[in-house]
Coordinates of C-alpha atoms and ligand atoms in Angstrom, one line a residue:
M1 CA -14.5 21.0 21.6
Q2 CA -16.7 19.0 19.2
E3 CA -19.0 16.3 20.4
P4 CA -17.4 12.9 19.6
I5 CA -19.1 11.0 16.8
K6 CA -21.3 8.2 18.1
K7 CA -23.4 7.3 15.0
I8 CA -22.1 7.1 11.5
M9 CA -24.4 6.4 8.6
I10 CA -23.0 5.2 5.3
V11 CA -25.5 5.7 2.4
G12 CA -24.9 3.0 -0.3
G13 CA -23.7 -0.6 -0.3
G14 CA -21.5 -0.7 -3.4
S15 CA -17.8 -1.5 -3.1
A16 CA -17.1 2.0 -1.9
G17 CA -19.8 1.8 0.9
W18 CA -18.5 -1.5 2.3
M19 CA -14.9 -0.6 1.9
A20 CA -15.5 2.7 3.8
A21 CA -17.5 0.8 6.4
L22 CA -14.6 -1.6 7.0
I23 CA -11.9 1.1 7.1
I24 CA -13.9 3.3 9.5
A25 CA -15.0 0.3 11.7
N26 CA -11.4 -0.7 12.0
S27 CA -10.3 2.8 12.9
V28 CA -13.0 3.3 15.6
K29 CA -12.8 -0.3 17.0
D30 CA -13.8 -0.5 20.7
K31 CA -14.8 3.2 20.8
G32 CA -18.5 2.5 20.9
V33 CA -19.3 4.1 17.5
E34 CA -22.3 2.6 15.7
I35 CA -21.9 2.3 12.0
T36 CA -24.9 1.6 9.7
V37 CA -24.9 1.0 6.0
V38 CA -28.2 2.0 4.4
E39 CA -28.7 0.5 0.9
S40 CA -31.6 0.8 -1.5
P41 CA -33.3 -2.5 -2.3
T42 CA -34.2 -1.1 -5.8
V43 CA -31.1 0.8 -6.9
G44 CA -28.3 -1.7 -7.9
V45 CA -24.6 -1.3 -7.6
I46 CA -22.6 -0.2 -10.7
G47 CA -21.1 -3.7 -10.7
V48 CA -17.9 -2.9 -12.8
G49 CA -14.4 -2.0 -11.6
E50 CA -12.4 -5.2 -11.7
G51 CA -8.7 -4.0 -11.5
S52 CA -6.7 -2.5 -8.7
T53 CA -3.4 -0.8 -7.9
P54 CA -1.0 -2.4 -5.4
V55 CA -2.4 -0.3 -2.6
L56 CA -5.4 -2.7 -2.3
K57 CA -3.1 -5.2 -0.6
K58 CA -2.7 -2.8 2.3
F59 CA -6.4 -2.6 2.8
F60 CA -6.7 -6.4 3.3
D61 CA -3.5 -6.5 5.3
N62 CA -4.7 -3.8 7.7
L63 CA -7.8 -5.9 8.3
G64 CA -5.8 -9.1 8.7
I65 CA -7.5 -10.7 5.7
Q66 CA -5.4 -13.3 3.9
E67 CA -5.3 -13.6 0.1
S68 CA -6.1 -17.3 0.5
E69 CA -9.4 -16.2 2.1
W70 CA -10.7 -13.3 -0.1
M71 CA -9.2 -14.1 -3.5
P72 CA -10.9 -17.4 -4.2
E73 CA -14.3 -15.9 -3.0
C74 CA -13.9 -13.1 -5.5
N75 CA -12.5 -15.1 -8.4
A76 CA -9.5 -12.8 -8.0
T77 CA -6.2 -13.0 -9.9
Y78 CA -2.9 -11.3 -9.5
K79 CA -1.9 -8.2 -11.6
A80 CA 1.7 -7.3 -12.4
G81 CA 0.8 -4.2 -14.5
I82 CA -0.9 -3.0 -17.6
T83 CA 0.0 -3.4 -21.3
F84 CA -0.9 -0.4 -23.5
D85 CA -1.5 -1.7 -27.0
G86 CA -1.9 0.6 -30.0
W87 CA -1.7 3.9 -28.2
S88 CA 1.5 4.9 -30.0
T89 CA 2.2 4.4 -33.7
K90 CA 6.0 4.9 -33.2
A91 CA 8.0 2.0 -34.6
G92 CA 8.9 -0.4 -31.8
H93 CA 6.5 1.3 -29.3
E94 CA 3.2 0.0 -30.6
S95 CA 2.8 -1.8 -27.3
Y96 CA 4.4 -1.1 -23.9
F97 CA 4.1 -2.3 -20.4
H98 CA 3.4 0.0 -17.3
Q99 CA 4.9 -1.9 -14.5
F100 CA 3.9 -2.0 -10.8
A101 CA 7.2 -1.1 -9.2
T102 CA 8.9 -3.9 -7.3
M103 CA 12.0 -4.1 -5.2
V104 CA 14.2 -5.4 -8.1
D105 CA 13.4 -2.2 -10.0
N106 CA 15.8 -0.4 -7.6
L107 CA 18.5 -2.2 -9.6
T108 CA 17.0 -2.0 -13.1
L109 CA 15.3 1.4 -13.1
P110 CA 18.6 3.3 -13.2
V111 CA 19.7 1.2 -16.2
F112 CA 16.4 2.1 -17.9
V113 CA 16.7 5.8 -17.1
N114 CA 20.3 5.8 -18.5
N115 CA 19.1 4.3 -21.8
V116 CA 16.1 6.7 -22.0
K117 CA 18.5 9.6 -21.6
A118 CA 20.8 8.2 -24.3
R119 CA 17.8 7.7 -26.6
L120 CA 16.6 11.2 -25.9
R121 CA 20.1 12.4 -27.1
G122 CA 19.4 10.4 -30.3
A123 CA 21.4 7.2 -29.6
D124 CA 19.9 4.1 -31.1
V125 CA 19.5 2.1 -27.9
C126 CA 16.7 0.1 -26.3
A127 CA 14.3 2.3 -24.3
L128 CA 11.2 0.2 -24.1
P129 CA 10.1 -0.3 -20.5
N130 CA 9.1 -3.9 -21.1
K131 CA 12.8 -4.9 -21.3
F132 CA 13.7 -3.5 -17.9
F133 CA 11.1 -4.6 -15.4
L134 CA 10.6 -7.9 -13.7
S135 CA 6.8 -7.4 -13.6
S136 CA 6.8 -7.3 -17.4
A137 CA 8.5 -10.7 -17.6
L138 CA 6.0 -12.0 -15.1
A139 CA 3.1 -10.8 -17.2
D140 CA 4.7 -12.2 -20.4
G141 CA 5.1 -15.6 -18.8
H142 CA 1.7 -15.7 -17.1
L143 CA 3.5 -16.0 -13.8
A144 CA 2.0 -15.0 -10.4
P145 CA 4.0 -12.2 -8.7
I146 CA 4.6 -14.3 -5.6
A147 CA 8.3 -15.1 -5.4
A148 CA 9.8 -18.4 -4.1
H149 CA 10.8 -17.9 -0.5
H150 CA 14.6 -17.9 -1.3
F151 CA 14.2 -14.9 -3.7
P152 CA 15.6 -12.0 -1.7
F153 CA 13.3 -9.2 -3.1
F154 CA 9.7 -8.6 -2.4
T155 CA 7.3 -7.9 -5.3
T156 CA 4.5 -5.4 -5.5
Y157 CA 1.4 -6.3 -7.3
G158 CA -2.3 -5.5 -7.7
Y159 CA -5.4 -7.6 -8.2
H160 CA -8.2 -8.3 -10.6
F161 CA -11.5 -9.4 -9.1
D162 CA -15.2 -9.9 -9.8
A163 CA -16.7 -6.5 -8.7
M164 CA -20.0 -8.0 -7.6
L165 CA -18.3 -10.8 -5.6
L166 CA -15.9 -8.3 -4.0
G167 CA -18.9 -6.1 -2.9
K168 CA -20.6 -9.2 -1.3
Y169 CA -17.4 -10.3 0.4
L170 CA -16.8 -6.8 1.9
H171 CA -20.4 -6.7 3.0
K172 CA -20.0 -10.0 4.8
K173 CA -16.7 -8.9 6.5
A174 CA -18.2 -5.6 7.6
L175 CA -21.2 -7.4 9.3
E176 CA -18.6 -9.6 11.1
M177 CA -17.0 -6.4 12.4
G178 CA -20.3 -5.2 13.8
V179 CA -21.5 -2.9 11.0
R180 CA -25.3 -2.8 10.7
H181 CA -27.1 -3.1 7.4
V182 CA -30.5 -1.6 6.6
S183 CA -32.2 -2.2 3.3
A184 CA -34.2 1.0 2.6
H185 CA -34.6 3.5 -0.2
I186 CA -33.7 7.1 0.7
T187 CA -35.9 9.8 -0.8
D188 CA -34.6 12.9 0.9
A189 CA -32.4 14.3 3.7
R190 CA -33.1 16.8 6.4
Q191 CA -30.7 19.5 7.4
D192 CA -30.4 21.4 10.7
A193 CA -30.1 25.2 11.0
S194 CA -26.3 25.1 10.4
G195 CA -26.8 23.1 7.2
N196 CA -25.5 19.9 8.7
I197 CA -27.4 16.7 7.7
A198 CA -29.6 15.7 10.6
A199 CA -31.4 12.6 9.1
V200 CA -32.2 10.8 5.9
V201 CA -35.9 10.3 4.9
L202 CA -36.9 6.9 3.8
E203 CA -39.5 5.9 1.2
D204 CA -42.1 4.9 3.9
G205 CA -41.8 8.4 5.4
S206 CA -39.8 7.5 8.4
S207 CA -36.4 8.9 9.0
M208 CA -33.0 7.8 10.3
E209 CA -30.6 10.1 12.2
A210 CA -26.9 10.1 12.6
D211 CA -24.1 12.4 13.8
F212 CA -22.0 11.9 10.6
F213 CA -22.9 10.7 7.1
V214 CA -20.8 9.0 4.5
D215 CA -22.2 9.4 1.0
C216 CA -21.4 6.2 -1.0
S217 CA -24.5 6.5 -3.2
G218 CA -22.5 6.3 -6.4
F219 CA -23.1 8.7 -9.3
A220 CA -26.4 9.7 -7.6
A221 CA -24.4 11.7 -5.0
L222 CA -27.5 11.9 -2.8
L223 CA -26.0 13.8 0.1
I224 CA -22.8 15.5 -1.2
G225 CA -24.5 16.6 -4.4
K226 CA -28.3 16.7 -4.1
T227 CA -28.5 17.8 -0.4
L228 CA -25.4 19.8 0.2
K229 CA -25.0 21.0 -3.4
T230 CA -21.3 20.8 -3.3
P231 CA -19.8 22.3 -6.5
F232 CA -18.4 19.7 -9.0
V233 CA -15.2 20.2 -10.9
S234 CA -15.6 18.6 -14.3
Y235 CA -12.6 16.9 -16.0
A236 CA -14.5 16.7 -19.4
D237 CA -12.3 19.4 -21.0
N238 CA -9.3 17.1 -20.8
L239 CA -10.8 13.6 -20.6
F240 CA -13.4 13.1 -23.4
N241 CA -14.7 9.6 -22.5
D242 CA -18.1 9.6 -20.9
A243 CA -19.5 6.2 -21.6
A244 CA -18.5 2.5 -21.3
I245 CA -19.7 -1.0 -22.4
A246 CA -18.8 -4.1 -20.4
M247 CA -19.1 -7.7 -21.4
P248 CA -17.5 -11.0 -20.4
S249 CA -15.7 -13.6 -22.5
D250 CA -14.1 -17.0 -22.0
I251 CA -10.8 -17.1 -20.0
G252 CA -8.9 -19.9 -21.9
D253 CA -6.2 -22.0 -20.5
A254 CA -3.5 -19.6 -19.2
I255 CA -4.5 -16.9 -16.8
P256 CA -2.7 -13.6 -17.6
T257 CA -1.2 -11.4 -14.8
Q258 CA -1.9 -8.1 -16.6
T259 CA -4.7 -5.9 -17.7
I260 CA -4.5 -5.1 -21.4
S261 CA -5.7 -1.6 -22.5
T262 CA -6.1 -1.5 -26.3
A263 CA -6.6 1.7 -28.2
M264 CA -10.0 1.6 -30.1
K265 CA -11.4 4.0 -32.7
H266 CA -13.0 6.3 -30.1
G267 CA -11.5 5.3 -26.8
W268 CA -9.9 2.1 -25.4
S269 CA -10.9 -1.3 -24.4
W270 CA -9.9 -3.2 -21.2
R271 CA -9.3 -6.9 -20.9
I272 CA -9.1 -8.1 -17.3
P273 CA -8.5 -11.8 -16.5
L274 CA -10.4 -13.4 -13.6
Q275 CA -10.3 -17.0 -12.5
N276 CA -13.4 -17.9 -14.5
R277 CA -13.7 -15.3 -17.3
F278 CA -12.3 -12.2 -18.9
G279 CA -14.0 -8.9 -18.0
N280 CA -13.9 -6.8 -21.1
G281 CA -15.0 -3.2 -21.8
Y282 CA -14.8 -0.3 -24.1
V283 CA -14.5 3.2 -22.6
Y284 CA -15.4 5.8 -25.3
S285 CA -16.5 9.3 -26.0
S286 CA -20.2 9.7 -27.0
S287 CA -19.3 12.9 -28.8
F288 CA -17.4 10.8 -31.4
T289 CA -19.4 7.5 -31.7
T290 CA -22.7 6.0 -30.8
A291 CA -23.4 3.3 -28.3
E292 CA -24.4 0.9 -31.1
Q293 CA -21.2 1.5 -33.1
A294 CA -19.1 1.2 -30.0
E295 CA -20.8 -2.1 -29.1
H296 CA -20.2 -3.4 -32.6
E297 CA -16.6 -2.5 -32.5
L298 CA -16.1 -4.2 -29.1
R299 CA -17.9 -7.3 -30.2
A300 CA -15.8 -7.5 -33.4
K301 CA -12.6 -7.2 -31.4
L302 CA -13.7 -10.0 -29.0
G303 CA -15.0 -12.2 -31.8
L304 CA -18.5 -12.0 -30.3
L305 CA -20.4 -10.5 -33.2
E306 CA -22.7 -13.5 -33.4
S307 CA -22.8 -14.2 -29.7
D308 CA -25.8 -13.6 -27.5
T309 CA -23.5 -12.4 -24.6
Q310 CA -25.2 -9.4 -23.0
A311 CA -23.4 -6.1 -23.1
R312 CA -23.9 -3.5 -20.3
H313 CA -23.9 0.2 -21.3
L314 CA -22.9 2.7 -18.7
K315 CA -22.6 6.5 -18.5
M316 CA -19.7 8.1 -16.7
K317 CA -19.3 11.5 -15.1
L318 CA -15.6 12.5 -14.9
G319 CA -14.5 15.0 -12.3
R320 CA -14.6 15.5 -8.6
V321 CA -16.4 17.5 -6.0
E322 CA -14.7 20.6 -4.6
K323 CA -15.1 19.4 -1.0
H324 CA -15.1 15.6 -0.3
W325 CA -15.8 16.4 3.3
N326 CA -18.5 19.0 3.5
K327 CA -20.2 19.8 6.8
N328 CA -20.9 16.5 8.5
C329 CA -20.7 14.5 5.3
L330 CA -17.9 12.7 3.7
A331 CA -18.2 11.5 0.0
V332 CA -16.5 8.3 -0.8
G333 CA -16.5 6.4 -4.2
L334 CA -18.3 7.5 -7.3
S335 CA -20.3 10.1 -5.3
Q336 CA -17.0 12.1 -4.8
G337 CA -15.8 11.9 -8.3
F338 CA -14.4 9.6 -11.0
L339 CA -11.4 9.3 -13.2
E340 CA -11.8 7.0 -16.1
P341 CA -10.5 3.5 -15.3
L342 CA -7.4 3.7 -17.5
E343 CA -5.1 3.1 -14.5
A344 CA -7.8 1.4 -12.3
T345 CA -7.5 4.0 -9.6
A346 CA -11.1 4.4 -8.4
L347 CA -10.9 1.9 -5.5
Y348 CA -7.5 3.2 -4.6
L349 CA -8.9 6.8 -4.3
T350 CA -11.9 5.3 -2.3
Q351 CA -9.4 3.7 0.1
M352 CA -7.3 6.8 0.5
T353 CA -10.3 9.0 1.0
A354 CA -11.6 6.8 3.8
A355 CA -8.2 6.1 5.4
I356 CA -7.0 9.7 5.5
F357 CA -10.3 10.8 6.9
C358 CA -9.8 8.2 9.7
L359 CA -6.6 10.0 10.7
F360 CA -8.7 13.0 11.6
L361 CA -11.4 10.9 13.2
E362 CA -8.9 9.2 15.4
K363 CA -7.5 12.5 16.5
G364 CA -11.0 13.8 17.2
D365 CA -10.3 16.8 15.0
L366 CA -13.4 17.5 12.9
S367 CA -12.7 21.3 12.8
E368 CA -13.2 23.6 9.8
Q369 CA -9.4 23.8 9.5
A370 CA -9.1 20.0 9.4
Q371 CA -11.7 19.9 6.6
Q372 CA -9.8 22.4 4.6
V373 CA -6.5 20.5 4.9
Y374 CA -8.2 17.2 4.1
N375 CA -10.1 18.5 1.1
Q376 CA -6.9 20.0 -0.4
E377 CA -5.1 16.7 0.1
I378 CA -7.8 14.6 -1.6
N379 CA -8.2 17.1 -4.4
D380 CA -4.5 16.9 -5.0
Y381 CA -4.8 13.1 -5.1
F382 CA -7.6 13.3 -7.7
D383 CA -5.8 16.0 -9.8
G384 CA -2.5 14.2 -9.6
H385 CA -3.9 11.0 -10.9
R386 CA -5.9 12.9 -13.6
N387 CA -2.7 14.4 -14.9
Y388 CA -1.1 11.1 -15.4
I389 CA -4.2 9.9 -17.3
I390 CA -4.3 13.0 -19.5
A391 CA -0.6 12.3 -20.4
H392 CA -1.7 9.1 -22.1
Y393 CA -4.1 10.9 -24.4
K394 CA -1.9 13.9 -25.0
T395 CA 1.1 11.8 -26.1
N396 CA -0.9 9.4 -28.4
T397 CA 0.3 9.5 -32.0
R398 CA -2.7 7.9 -33.7
T399 CA -4.3 9.8 -36.6
D400 CA -6.9 7.2 -37.7
T401 CA -9.9 9.0 -36.2
E402 CA -10.9 12.5 -35.2
Y403 CA -11.1 11.3 -31.6
W404 CA -7.4 10.5 -31.4
K405 CA -6.4 13.7 -33.3
A406 CA -8.6 15.8 -31.0
N407 CA -6.9 14.2 -27.9
A408 CA -3.4 14.9 -29.2
A409 CA -4.3 18.4 -30.2
N410 CA -6.3 19.2 -27.0
L411 CA -5.0 22.3 -25.3
N412 CA -8.0 22.8 -23.0
G413 CA -6.2 23.9 -19.9
I414 CA -3.5 21.2 -19.9
P415 CA -2.5 21.4 -16.2
D416 CA 0.7 23.4 -15.5
S417 CA 2.2 20.3 -13.7
L418 CA 1.9 18.3 -16.9
K419 CA 3.3 21.1 -19.1
H420 CA 6.4 21.2 -16.9
I421 CA 6.8 17.4 -17.2
F422 CA 6.5 17.5 -21.0
A423 CA 9.0 20.4 -21.0
A424 CA 11.5 18.6 -18.9
W425 CA 11.3 15.5 -21.1
L426 CA 11.6 17.4 -24.4
E427 CA 14.5 19.4 -23.1
G428 CA 16.2 16.2 -22.0
R429 CA 16.2 17.3 -18.3
D430 CA 15.9 14.7 -15.5
L431 CA 12.3 13.8 -15.1
G432 CA 12.9 12.6 -11.6
D433 CA 14.1 16.1 -10.6
E434 CA 10.9 17.6 -12.0
I435 CA 8.7 15.1 -10.3
R436 CA 10.4 15.6 -7.0
R437 CA 10.3 19.4 -7.4
Q438 CA 6.5 19.1 -7.9
D439 CA 6.2 16.6 -5.0
I440 CA 4.0 14.4 -7.1
E441 CA 5.8 11.1 -6.6
K442 CA 3.1 10.0 -4.2
Y443 CA 0.6 9.9 -7.1
Y444 CA 2.8 8.2 -9.7
P445 CA 6.4 7.2 -9.1
I446 CA 9.2 8.4 -11.3
G447 CA 9.4 4.9 -12.9
S448 CA 5.8 5.2 -14.1
W449 CA 6.4 8.6 -15.7
Y450 CA 9.5 7.2 -17.5
A451 CA 7.5 4.1 -18.6
L452 CA 4.7 6.2 -20.1
M453 CA 6.9 8.7 -21.9
A454 CA 9.4 6.2 -23.2
G455 CA 6.7 3.6 -23.7
M456 CA 4.9 5.9 -26.1
G457 CA 8.2 6.4 -27.9
L458 CA 8.5 10.2 -27.4
F459 CA 12.0 10.3 -28.8
P460 CA 13.8 12.3 -31.5
E461 CA 14.9 10.5 -34.7
V462 CA 17.9 8.3 -34.2
D463 CA 21.1 10.3 -34.7
A464 CA 24.1 8.2 -35.7
R465 CA 26.4 10.9 -34.4
A466 CA 24.9 10.8 -30.9
P467 CA 27.6 10.4 -28.2
D468 CA 26.1 7.1 -26.9
S469 CA 25.6 5.6 -30.3
G470 CA 28.2 2.9 -29.8
Q471 CA 26.2 1.5 -26.8
D472 CA 25.2 -2.2 -27.1
K473 CA 21.7 -2.3 -28.6
S474 CA 20.8 -5.6 -27.1
N475 CA 19.1 -5.8 -23.7
P476 CA 21.6 -4.0 -21.4
L477 CA 20.5 -6.1 -18.4
G478 CA 21.4 -9.4 -20.2
D479 CA 19.6 -12.3 -18.7
F480 CA 19.1 -10.7 -15.3
I481 CA 15.3 -10.3 -15.6
P482 CA 14.6 -13.8 -17.1
R483 CA 16.7 -15.3 -14.4
C484 CA 14.8 -13.4 -11.7
A485 CA 11.5 -14.6 -13.3
L486 CA 12.6 -18.2 -12.8
N487 CA 11.7 -17.7 -9.1
F488 CA 8.0 -17.4 -9.9
K489 CA 5.3 -20.0 -10.7
D490 CA 2.5 -20.3 -13.2
H491 CA -0.4 -18.1 -12.2
R492 CA -3.1 -20.7 -12.7
Q493 CA -1.2 -23.2 -10.6
V494 CA -0.7 -20.6 -7.8
L495 CA -4.4 -19.8 -7.7
A496 CA -5.3 -23.4 -7.7
D497 CA -2.9 -24.1 -4.7
Q498 CA -4.3 -21.0 -3.0
S499 CA -7.9 -22.3 -3.3
K500 CA -6.8 -25.6 -1.6
M501 CA -5.5 -23.7 1.4
R502 CA -9.0 -22.4 2.3
Ligands
FAD601 C1 -16.7 1.6 -16.8 C2 -16.1 1.6 -15.4 C3 -15.0 0.8 -15.2 C4 -14.4 0.9 -13.9 N1 -13.2 0.2 -13.7 C5 -12.6 0.3 -12.5 C6 -11.4 -0.4 -12.2 O1 -10.8 -1.1 -13.0 N2 -10.9 -0.3 -10.9 C7 -11.4 0.5 -10.0 O2 -10.9 0.6 -8.9 N3 -12.6 1.1 -10.2 C8 -13.2 1.0 -11.4 N4 -14.4 1.6 -11.6 C9 -15.0 2.3 -10.5 C10 -15.8 1.3 -9.6 O3 -16.8 0.7 -10.3 C11 -16.4 2.1 -8.4 O4 -15.5 3.0 -7.9 C12 -16.8 1.1 -7.4 O5 -17.6 0.1 -7.9 C13 -17.5 1.8 -6.2 O6 -18.8 2.3 -6.7 P1 -19.7 2.9 -5.6 O7 -19.9 2.0 -4.4 O8 -19.2 4.3 -5.3 O9 -21.1 3.1 -6.3 P2 -22.2 2.0 -6.7 O10 -21.7 0.7 -6.9 O11 -23.1 2.6 -7.8 O12 -23.1 1.9 -5.4 C14 -24.1 2.9 -5.0 C15 -24.9 2.4 -3.8 O13 -25.8 3.4 -3.4 C16 -27.0 2.9 -3.2 N5 -28.0 3.9 -3.4 C17 -28.2 4.7 -4.5 N6 -29.3 5.5 -4.4 C18 -29.8 5.2 -3.2 C19 -31.0 5.6 -2.5 N7 -31.8 6.5 -3.0 N8 -31.2 5.1 -1.3 C20 -30.4 4.2 -0.7 N9 -29.3 3.7 -1.3 C21 -29.0 4.2 -2.6 C22 -27.2 1.7 -4.2 O14 -28.2 0.8 -3.7 C23 -25.8 1.2 -4.1 O15 -25.7 0.2 -3.0 C24 -15.0 1.6 -12.9 C25 -16.2 2.3 -13.1 C26 -16.7 2.3 -14.4 C27 -17.9 3.1 -14.7

């Protein structure tokens, strides 16, 4: 029997630290566990990361926090999905939408898949995801994904938010739940004879003890990396981007409900709408361009060449630790690893890492075997998401720079899982069967894989003799989706109404 945990120390007060604090505090509520977040007064938070997946809603729902409470405080907006502009050069596929799956898709996804299969056989039919998903129509119309109460389907959506404000909000909520906050800079950690962490050492020479430590120290990885020397698995062979630039711009009149990811010369740029501004950024590879050139390219795109708007330059380390839970330490957030933000999955992985750990905590099972099972599961989450991101680069058809050519040609250990998906697609087999066979639907649903492969236009030339060539080329769903969209209201109006409810 292990001793029950009584004192948990979370090192770091970024989004990951406060999110972990809230998830753990909620899980051990009324069990007499003391949770303390220790945060350096001199090392700031990374302060970027403004898009989410739909799973973030579950985080707030589990804590009983209403959208009308947290969204206005964080300048948050709704997100129906992501448009990928310029990743493909195939005619008709220069821009495509990756939808967040909603209930209506149960009706439209099979129609999309049928058309994709016909197009794979060479038939000249529509197979662009944008035409088949409600969330795409919502994004096109700047509509909030909150349906009128008489609409009989629920919608799934993510959020955009101000990263700094979200951190402050989570901090406030964690204190309300009894989490303690200590402002102190950690210089070292002491281990006991078994290698477990016994205490962290502060700048003034004093130390703080705990039974269990959660490393949320960002890329510094103070405990999981520096102290425990947990091996790191780099993703750099497959994902070349290692730097980013972030800068704001004016939001304008309409507030979009989508992130736009645009292919740039040596990476891609994000455009994230908040209530009061756009968050923009350029994720690029420093092996192919310099920080100055990248900033110039981003400014030119945003029309900010003459502007004195400050740009923030960031370095990124892509990969993951081998063990997210090592001895009496759990790594959560950037300390455990990072995938580039193409699908805005970092906070999602943070949430899953903390929530799945809590299942073991609640059972009181902190055994070696539990650690192994847990680490395998979180590694699979990271690698599963990595594979979907690699697929964007591998399927690009740009030839304008060495960066894009190198990405398409890259064969550095393309994971087997991805090879099988590409093979199934190219052989015209059912992608759903392959995804179910690999049991990877929990990372990205079948509709997402179809959207990516079809969105990029990975089809053979049109063949007039294909068996389905007589199919109606116009939108096979008729006006079903536009009529569904009539049940949704203007995004800016919905956000304004929400603010009045506070
Ligand atoms: C370019 C870019 C874009 C991104 N976009 C997205 C996105 O769209 N969606 C998404 O979900 N995520 C995104 N992310 C990731 C997201 O920013 C992070 O996952 C999130 O902010 C959590 O960061 P963190 O809390 O792990 O680290 P940080 O914010 O870096 O916090 C680290 C904390 O550790 C503390 N600390 C450090 N050293 C010490 C010390 N010695 N003593 C005491 N405390 C210390 C610091 O004070 C700080 O409080 C993006 C990241 C990057 C780089």
